[in-house]
Coordinates of C-alpha atoms and ligand atoms in Angstrom, one line a residue:
M1 CA 40.0 34.2 -65.2
G2 CA 41.4 31.6 -67.7
W3 CA 42.0 32.3 -71.4
W4 CA 41.3 30.0 -74.3
V5 CA 42.6 29.4 -77.8
Y6 CA 40.1 27.9 -80.1
I7 CA 39.7 26.7 -83.7
L8 CA 36.4 27.1 -85.5
R9 CA 35.4 25.0 -88.5
C10 CA 33.4 27.3 -90.8
G11 CA 30.6 26.0 -93.0
D12 CA 32.8 26.2 -96.1
G13 CA 35.4 23.9 -94.4
T14 CA 37.9 26.7 -93.6
L15 CA 39.5 26.9 -90.2
Y16 CA 39.6 30.1 -88.0
T17 CA 41.8 30.4 -84.9
G18 CA 41.1 32.9 -82.1
S19 CA 41.5 33.4 -78.4
T20 CA 39.1 34.5 -75.7
S21 CA 38.2 34.4 -72.1
D22 CA 34.8 32.8 -72.9
V23 CA 34.7 30.3 -75.7
E24 CA 30.9 29.8 -75.6
R25 CA 30.1 33.5 -75.9
R26 CA 32.7 34.0 -78.6
A27 CA 31.4 31.0 -80.6
A28 CA 27.9 32.3 -80.3
A29 CA 29.1 35.7 -81.6
H30 CA 30.8 34.0 -84.6
A31 CA 27.7 31.9 -85.3
G32 CA 25.5 35.0 -85.1
G33 CA 27.6 36.9 -87.6
R34 CA 29.1 39.2 -85.0
G35 CA 32.5 37.4 -84.8
A36 CA 35.7 38.1 -86.8
K37 CA 35.3 39.6 -90.3
Y38 CA 36.7 36.3 -91.6
T39 CA 33.9 34.1 -90.2
R40 CA 31.0 36.3 -91.4
G41 CA 28.9 34.6 -94.0
R42 CA 30.8 31.4 -93.6
G43 CA 28.5 29.7 -91.2
P44 CA 27.5 27.4 -89.7
I45 CA 30.3 27.6 -87.2
A46 CA 31.6 24.7 -85.0
V47 CA 34.2 24.9 -82.2
V48 CA 36.5 22.0 -83.1
Y49 CA 39.4 22.7 -80.8
R50 CA 39.9 24.5 -77.4
E51 CA 42.9 24.8 -75.2
E52 CA 43.1 26.6 -71.9
C53 CA 46.0 29.0 -71.2
P54 CA 47.0 30.5 -67.8
D55 CA 46.6 34.1 -69.0
K56 CA 45.8 36.3 -72.0
G57 CA 49.5 36.7 -73.0
A58 CA 50.0 32.9 -73.1
A59 CA 46.7 32.6 -75.1
L60 CA 47.9 35.2 -77.7
R61 CA 51.2 33.4 -78.1
R62 CA 49.6 30.1 -78.5
E63 CA 47.1 31.6 -81.0
A64 CA 49.9 33.0 -83.1
A65 CA 51.7 29.6 -83.0
I66 CA 48.6 27.7 -84.2
K67 CA 48.0 30.3 -86.9
K68 CA 51.4 29.5 -88.3
L69 CA 50.7 25.8 -88.6
K70 CA 49.9 24.3 -92.0
R71 CA 46.4 23.1 -92.5
P72 CA 47.3 19.3 -92.2
D73 CA 49.0 20.1 -88.8
K74 CA 45.9 22.0 -87.7
L75 CA 43.7 19.0 -88.7
N76 CA 46.0 16.7 -86.7
L77 CA 45.6 19.0 -83.6
I78 CA 41.9 18.9 -84.0
A79 CA 41.8 15.1 -84.5
A80 CA 43.9 14.5 -81.3
Y81 CA 41.7 16.9 -79.4
A82 CA 38.5 15.0 -80.6
E83 CA 40.2 11.7 -79.6
R84 CA 41.0 13.0 -76.1
R85 CA 37.5 14.4 -75.7
R86 CA 36.0 11.0 -76.7
N87 CA 38.1 9.2 -74.0
M88 CA 37.9 12.0 -71.3
K89 CA 35.8 11.4 -68.2
K90 CA 34.5 14.2 -66.1
A91 CA 35.7 13.0 -62.8
A92 CA 38.3 10.6 -61.4
F93 CA 38.5 9.5 -57.7
I94 CA 41.8 8.2 -56.3
G95 CA 40.8 6.3 -53.1
T96 CA 37.3 5.0 -52.5
G97 CA 37.2 4.7 -48.7
N98 CA 34.8 6.0 -46.1
M99 CA 34.8 9.5 -47.5
G100 CA 35.8 8.9 -51.1
A101 CA 33.0 6.4 -51.8
P102 CA 30.1 8.8 -50.9
L103 CA 31.6 11.5 -53.1
V104 CA 31.9 9.0 -56.0
G105 CA 28.1 8.3 -55.5
A106 CA 27.4 12.1 -55.6
A107 CA 29.5 12.5 -58.8
C108 CA 27.7 9.6 -60.5
K109 CA 24.4 11.2 -59.7
A110 CA 25.4 14.6 -60.9
L111 CA 27.3 13.5 -64.1
G112 CA 26.1 10.0 -64.9
A113 CA 28.1 7.0 -63.9
E114 CA 29.7 6.7 -67.3
Q115 CA 31.5 10.0 -66.7
V116 CA 33.3 8.7 -63.5
V117 CA 36.4 6.6 -63.2
I118 CA 37.8 5.4 -59.9
T119 CA 40.8 3.6 -58.4
N120 CA 41.7 2.3 -55.0
R121 CA 44.8 0.7 -53.5
T122 CA 42.8 -2.4 -52.7
R123 CA 41.3 -2.8 -56.2
A124 CA 38.4 -5.1 -55.0
K125 CA 37.0 -2.2 -53.0
A126 CA 36.8 0.0 -56.1
E127 CA 35.4 -2.8 -58.1
A128 CA 32.6 -3.5 -55.6
L129 CA 31.7 0.2 -55.6
A130 CA 31.8 0.4 -59.4
E131 CA 29.6 -2.6 -59.6
R132 CA 27.0 -0.9 -57.4
L133 CA 27.2 2.6 -59.1
G134 CA 28.0 1.7 -62.7
C135 CA 31.2 3.7 -63.0
A136 CA 34.5 2.4 -64.4
V137 CA 37.6 1.2 -62.5
A138 CA 40.9 2.4 -64.1
E139 CA 44.0 0.3 -64.5
D140 CA 45.9 2.5 -62.0
N141 CA 46.0 5.9 -60.4
R142 CA 47.8 7.6 -63.3
S143 CA 45.5 6.3 -66.0
A144 CA 42.5 7.4 -63.9
A145 CA 44.0 10.9 -63.4
A146 CA 45.1 11.3 -67.0
Q147 CA 41.6 10.7 -68.4
A148 CA 39.5 13.1 -66.2
E149 CA 38.8 16.8 -66.1
V150 CA 38.5 16.8 -62.3
V151 CA 40.7 14.5 -60.2
F152 CA 39.6 14.0 -56.6
L153 CA 42.3 12.9 -54.2
C154 CA 40.6 10.9 -51.5
V155 CA 43.4 9.2 -49.6
K156 CA 44.5 9.7 -46.0
P157 CA 46.5 13.0 -45.5
Q158 CA 49.7 11.0 -44.8
M159 CA 49.3 9.3 -48.2
L160 CA 48.6 12.4 -50.2
R161 CA 52.1 13.5 -50.9
G162 CA 53.0 10.1 -52.5
V163 CA 49.8 10.2 -54.6
A164 CA 50.1 13.8 -55.7
E165 CA 53.8 13.3 -56.7
E166 CA 52.8 10.1 -58.6
L167 CA 50.1 11.8 -60.5
A168 CA 51.8 15.2 -61.2
P169 CA 53.5 14.1 -64.5
V170 CA 50.2 13.2 -66.1
L171 CA 48.3 16.3 -65.1
G172 CA 47.7 19.3 -67.3
A173 CA 46.4 22.8 -67.3
G174 CA 43.0 21.8 -68.5
Q175 CA 42.4 19.7 -65.3
T176 CA 41.4 20.5 -61.8
V177 CA 42.7 18.6 -58.7
V178 CA 40.5 18.4 -55.7
S179 CA 41.9 17.4 -52.3
I180 CA 39.6 16.2 -49.6
A181 CA 42.5 15.7 -47.0
A182 CA 42.0 17.3 -43.6
G183 CA 44.7 19.8 -42.6
L184 CA 46.8 19.9 -45.8
T185 CA 46.9 23.4 -47.3
L186 CA 46.6 24.3 -50.9
E187 CA 50.1 25.7 -50.8
T188 CA 51.5 22.3 -49.5
I189 CA 49.6 20.3 -52.1
R190 CA 50.6 22.8 -54.9
G191 CA 54.3 22.0 -53.9
W192 CA 53.7 18.3 -54.3
L193 CA 52.2 18.9 -57.8
A194 CA 55.2 20.8 -59.0
G195 CA 56.1 17.9 -61.3
A196 CA 53.2 18.8 -63.6
E197 CA 54.4 20.3 -66.8
E198 CA 51.4 22.6 -67.0
P199 CA 50.0 23.1 -63.6
P200 CA 46.3 22.0 -63.1
A201 CA 43.9 24.1 -61.1
L202 CA 43.7 23.2 -57.4
V203 CA 40.8 23.1 -55.0
R204 CA 40.4 21.9 -51.5
I205 CA 37.2 20.6 -50.0
M206 CA 36.1 19.3 -46.6
P207 CA 33.2 16.9 -46.7
N208 CA 31.5 14.9 -43.9
T209 CA 30.1 11.4 -43.9
P210 CA 26.4 12.3 -44.1
A211 CA 27.3 13.1 -47.7
A212 CA 26.7 9.4 -48.2
I213 CA 22.9 10.1 -48.0
G214 CA 23.0 13.6 -49.6
R215 CA 22.8 15.4 -46.2
G216 CA 26.5 16.4 -46.1
M217 CA 27.9 19.8 -45.1
L218 CA 30.9 20.5 -47.4
A219 CA 33.3 23.5 -47.5
L220 CA 35.3 24.4 -50.6
S221 CA 38.4 26.7 -51.0
A222 CA 40.1 27.3 -54.3
E223 CA 43.5 28.8 -55.0
A224 CA 43.4 32.5 -55.9
G225 CA 42.9 32.9 -59.6
T226 CA 41.1 29.6 -60.1
P227 CA 38.6 30.2 -63.0
E228 CA 35.0 30.5 -61.7
A229 CA 33.9 27.8 -64.2
R230 CA 36.3 25.3 -62.7
I231 CA 35.0 25.9 -59.2
Q232 CA 31.4 25.7 -60.4
A233 CA 32.1 22.4 -62.1
V234 CA 33.4 20.9 -58.8
E235 CA 30.4 22.3 -56.9
A236 CA 28.0 20.8 -59.4
M237 CA 29.7 17.4 -59.0
L238 CA 29.3 17.6 -55.2
A239 CA 25.8 19.0 -55.1
P240 CA 24.1 15.7 -54.6
A241 CA 26.3 15.1 -51.5
G242 CA 24.7 18.0 -49.6
L243 CA 25.2 21.7 -48.9
V244 CA 28.5 23.0 -50.4
E245 CA 29.8 26.4 -49.1
R246 CA 32.8 28.3 -50.2
I247 CA 35.0 29.5 -47.3
A248 CA 38.3 31.2 -46.9
E249 CA 41.1 28.6 -46.6
G250 CA 42.1 29.9 -43.2
Q251 CA 38.7 28.7 -41.8
M252 CA 39.1 25.2 -43.2
D253 CA 40.5 23.6 -40.0
A254 CA 37.8 25.2 -37.9
F255 CA 35.1 24.1 -40.3
S256 CA 36.5 20.6 -40.3
A257 CA 36.5 20.5 -36.5
V258 CA 32.8 21.4 -36.4
A259 CA 31.3 19.7 -39.5
G260 CA 33.9 17.1 -40.6
C261 CA 34.5 15.6 -37.2
G262 CA 31.1 16.7 -35.8
P263 CA 29.2 13.5 -36.8
A264 CA 31.4 11.6 -34.4
F265 CA 30.4 14.0 -31.6
V266 CA 26.7 13.6 -32.3
Y267 CA 26.6 9.8 -32.7
P268 CA 27.7 9.1 -29.1
F269 CA 25.1 11.7 -28.0
I270 CA 22.3 9.9 -29.8
E271 CA 23.6 6.6 -28.4
A272 CA 23.7 8.0 -24.9
L273 CA 20.2 9.4 -25.2
A274 CA 19.0 6.0 -26.3
D275 CA 20.9 4.4 -23.3
G276 CA 18.9 6.8 -21.1
G277 CA 15.7 5.7 -22.8
V278 CA 16.6 2.1 -22.1
L279 CA 17.4 2.9 -18.5
V280 CA 13.9 4.3 -18.0
G281 CA 12.2 1.3 -19.8
L282 CA 12.2 1.8 -23.6
P283 CA 13.2 -1.1 -25.9
R284 CA 16.7 -0.4 -27.4
G285 CA 15.5 -0.1 -31.1
Q286 CA 12.7 2.2 -30.3
A287 CA 14.9 4.4 -28.0
M288 CA 17.4 4.7 -30.8
T289 CA 14.8 5.7 -33.4
Y290 CA 13.3 8.3 -31.1
A291 CA 16.6 9.8 -30.2
A292 CA 17.9 10.0 -33.8
Q293 CA 14.6 11.4 -35.2
M294 CA 14.5 13.9 -32.4
V295 CA 18.1 15.1 -33.2
L296 CA 17.2 15.3 -36.9
G297 CA 14.1 17.4 -36.1
A298 CA 15.9 19.7 -33.7
A299 CA 18.6 20.3 -36.3
A300 CA 16.0 21.1 -38.9
M301 CA 14.3 23.5 -36.5
V302 CA 17.6 25.5 -36.1
L303 CA 18.1 25.6 -39.9
E304 CA 14.5 26.3 -40.9
S305 CA 13.1 28.5 -38.2
G306 CA 16.1 30.8 -38.2
K307 CA 15.7 31.0 -34.4
H308 CA 18.7 30.9 -32.0
P309 CA 19.1 27.4 -30.4
G310 CA 18.9 29.1 -27.0
Q311 CA 15.4 30.4 -27.9
L312 CA 14.3 27.1 -29.2
K313 CA 15.5 25.4 -26.0
D314 CA 13.6 28.0 -23.9
E315 CA 10.5 27.2 -25.8
V316 CA 10.7 23.6 -24.7
C317 CA 11.3 24.4 -21.0
S318 CA 8.3 25.2 -18.9
P319 CA 8.8 26.6 -15.4
G320 CA 9.5 23.8 -12.9
G321 CA 9.0 21.2 -15.7
S322 CA 10.8 18.1 -16.7
T323 CA 12.8 19.5 -19.6
I324 CA 14.5 22.2 -17.5
A325 CA 15.4 19.5 -15.0
G326 CA 17.1 17.6 -17.8
V327 CA 18.9 20.8 -19.1
A328 CA 20.2 21.4 -15.5
A329 CA 21.6 17.8 -15.4
L330 CA 23.4 18.4 -18.7
E331 CA 24.9 21.7 -17.4
Q332 CA 26.0 20.1 -14.1
N333 CA 27.9 17.5 -16.1
G334 CA 29.6 20.0 -18.3
F335 CA 27.8 19.1 -21.5
R336 CA 28.4 22.4 -23.3
S337 CA 31.9 22.7 -22.2
A338 CA 32.6 19.1 -23.4
A339 CA 31.2 20.0 -26.8
I340 CA 33.3 23.2 -27.1
Q341 CA 36.4 21.3 -26.0
A342 CA 35.7 18.5 -28.5
V343 CA 35.7 21.1 -31.4
Q344 CA 38.8 22.8 -30.0
A345 CA 40.7 19.5 -29.6
A346 CA 39.8 18.5 -33.2
Y347 CA 40.9 21.9 -34.5
H348 CA 44.3 21.6 -32.8
R349 CA 44.7 18.1 -34.2
N350 CA 43.8 19.3 -37.7
Q351 CA 46.5 22.0 -37.4
E352 CA 49.1 19.4 -36.2
L353 CA 48.2 17.1 -39.1
G354 CA 48.7 19.9 -41.6
K355 CA 52.3 20.4 -40.4
V356 CA 54.1 18.2 -42.9
Ligands
NAP1 N1 36.2 10.1 -42.8 C1 35.7 11.3 -42.6 O1 34.7 11.6 -41.9 C2 36.4 12.4 -43.4 C3 35.8 13.7 -43.3 C4 36.4 14.7 -44.0 C5 37.6 14.5 -44.8 N2 38.1 13.3 -44.8 C6 39.4 13.1 -45.5 O2 39.1 12.0 -46.5 C7 40.3 11.4 -46.8 C8 40.1 9.9 -46.8 O3 39.7 9.5 -45.5 P1 38.8 8.2 -45.3 O4 38.2 8.3 -43.9 O5 37.9 8.0 -46.5 O6 40.0 7.1 -45.2 P2 39.9 5.6 -45.7 O7 38.5 5.0 -45.4 O8 41.1 4.9 -45.2 O9 40.0 5.7 -47.3 C9 41.2 6.0 -47.9 C10 41.2 5.1 -49.2 O10 42.4 5.4 -49.9 C11 42.9 4.2 -50.5 N3 44.3 4.4 -50.8 C12 45.4 4.5 -49.9 N4 46.5 4.7 -50.6 C13 46.2 4.7 -51.9 C14 46.9 4.9 -53.1 N5 48.2 5.1 -53.2 N6 46.2 4.9 -54.3 C15 44.9 4.7 -54.3 N7 44.1 4.5 -53.2 C16 44.8 4.5 -52.0 C17 42.7 3.2 -49.4 O11 42.7 1.9 -50.0 P3 42.6 0.6 -49.1 O12 41.3 0.0 -49.4 O13 43.7 -0.3 -49.6 O14 42.8 0.9 -47.6 C18 41.3 3.6 -48.9 O15 40.2 3.0 -49.5 C19 41.4 11.9 -45.8 O16 42.3 12.7 -46.4 C20 40.6 12.6 -44.7 O17 41.3 13.7 -44.2 C21 37.6 12.2 -44.1

């Protein structure tokens, strides 16, 4: 859990410095007359400065240092904090490609587009997205990262090292970095962020492209010791993209092989079903709609009925009927084995990509 140093402005204009693990709760205590003896009877109370520290010891040292400051220096600290807050956005996205762009859309929905800033190597791409969503485009990667509480790194895995090392000097302890790169571990990325003076929190997610329409399946792993509030803030930003689940980092490559790569295994299946439909006389457009809607419905049956897919399959197959004839044809052609091998191959490739 993180620790905070805070400064309160009391109703009579005096300043009170304290430290806590939960600023909101402590501020409510001061405001309700249950805080420090000093603040009692001096309400109303406003939190005018807060600074996150890695642990209690660091917070106590910082509290003592701030208490030693003269009042004008404390006021300068408060003014600089207010200025930073005025300019600070909630989220920055570095890279607005196939996967970054849907996540920008989700964050704009969750936070309001005015809280989101983006950059992309080809600036025109970021500008077109910003035009559509209403968010801002930053001058460059560093200025985007410096002005956001949560910084999403949405470049290809092989570009991540360069981007992380470029951004490290402008990142601070109050920020959270989120990598969406397949294969790259938190430990590896943490090493690339070593240039940060005060290390930011670090989270890794694995989204998939249906996030673009709010039907994504996303996994999240955070470094041990990441404050719960930081993780929840990232989850809230991603919620409009779909279902977000926390998993152990060791499962990330496996998750990615199923859910990250999975859409590319399902699209050819839908296309092939439609080809079959055309072969037996359906117009192409209709065949595609029927196949896609059927896959959508079947997936919803698995999720909503709670039944095993084998049982749902059995419920469609009547003895000597047409469905079981089709199932037998799939089995003869190694359908299930092909799907299993697709996931396994993707998993191994994820592991290879993670070896940097
Ligand atoms: N695609 C998926 O289904 C999927 C699923 C899960 C996770 N991911 C992860 O998502 C990440 C991005 O993949 P993607 O498919 O979105 O790739 P992509 O479409 O190529 O997007 C990457 C974007 O990053 C930009 N970029 C490259 N270097 C940059 C830099 N130095 N500064 C700023 N922007 C830079 C590129 O700009 P340009 O316009 O100049 O090329 C491009 O728009 C990868 O790490 C991947 O592992 C992807």
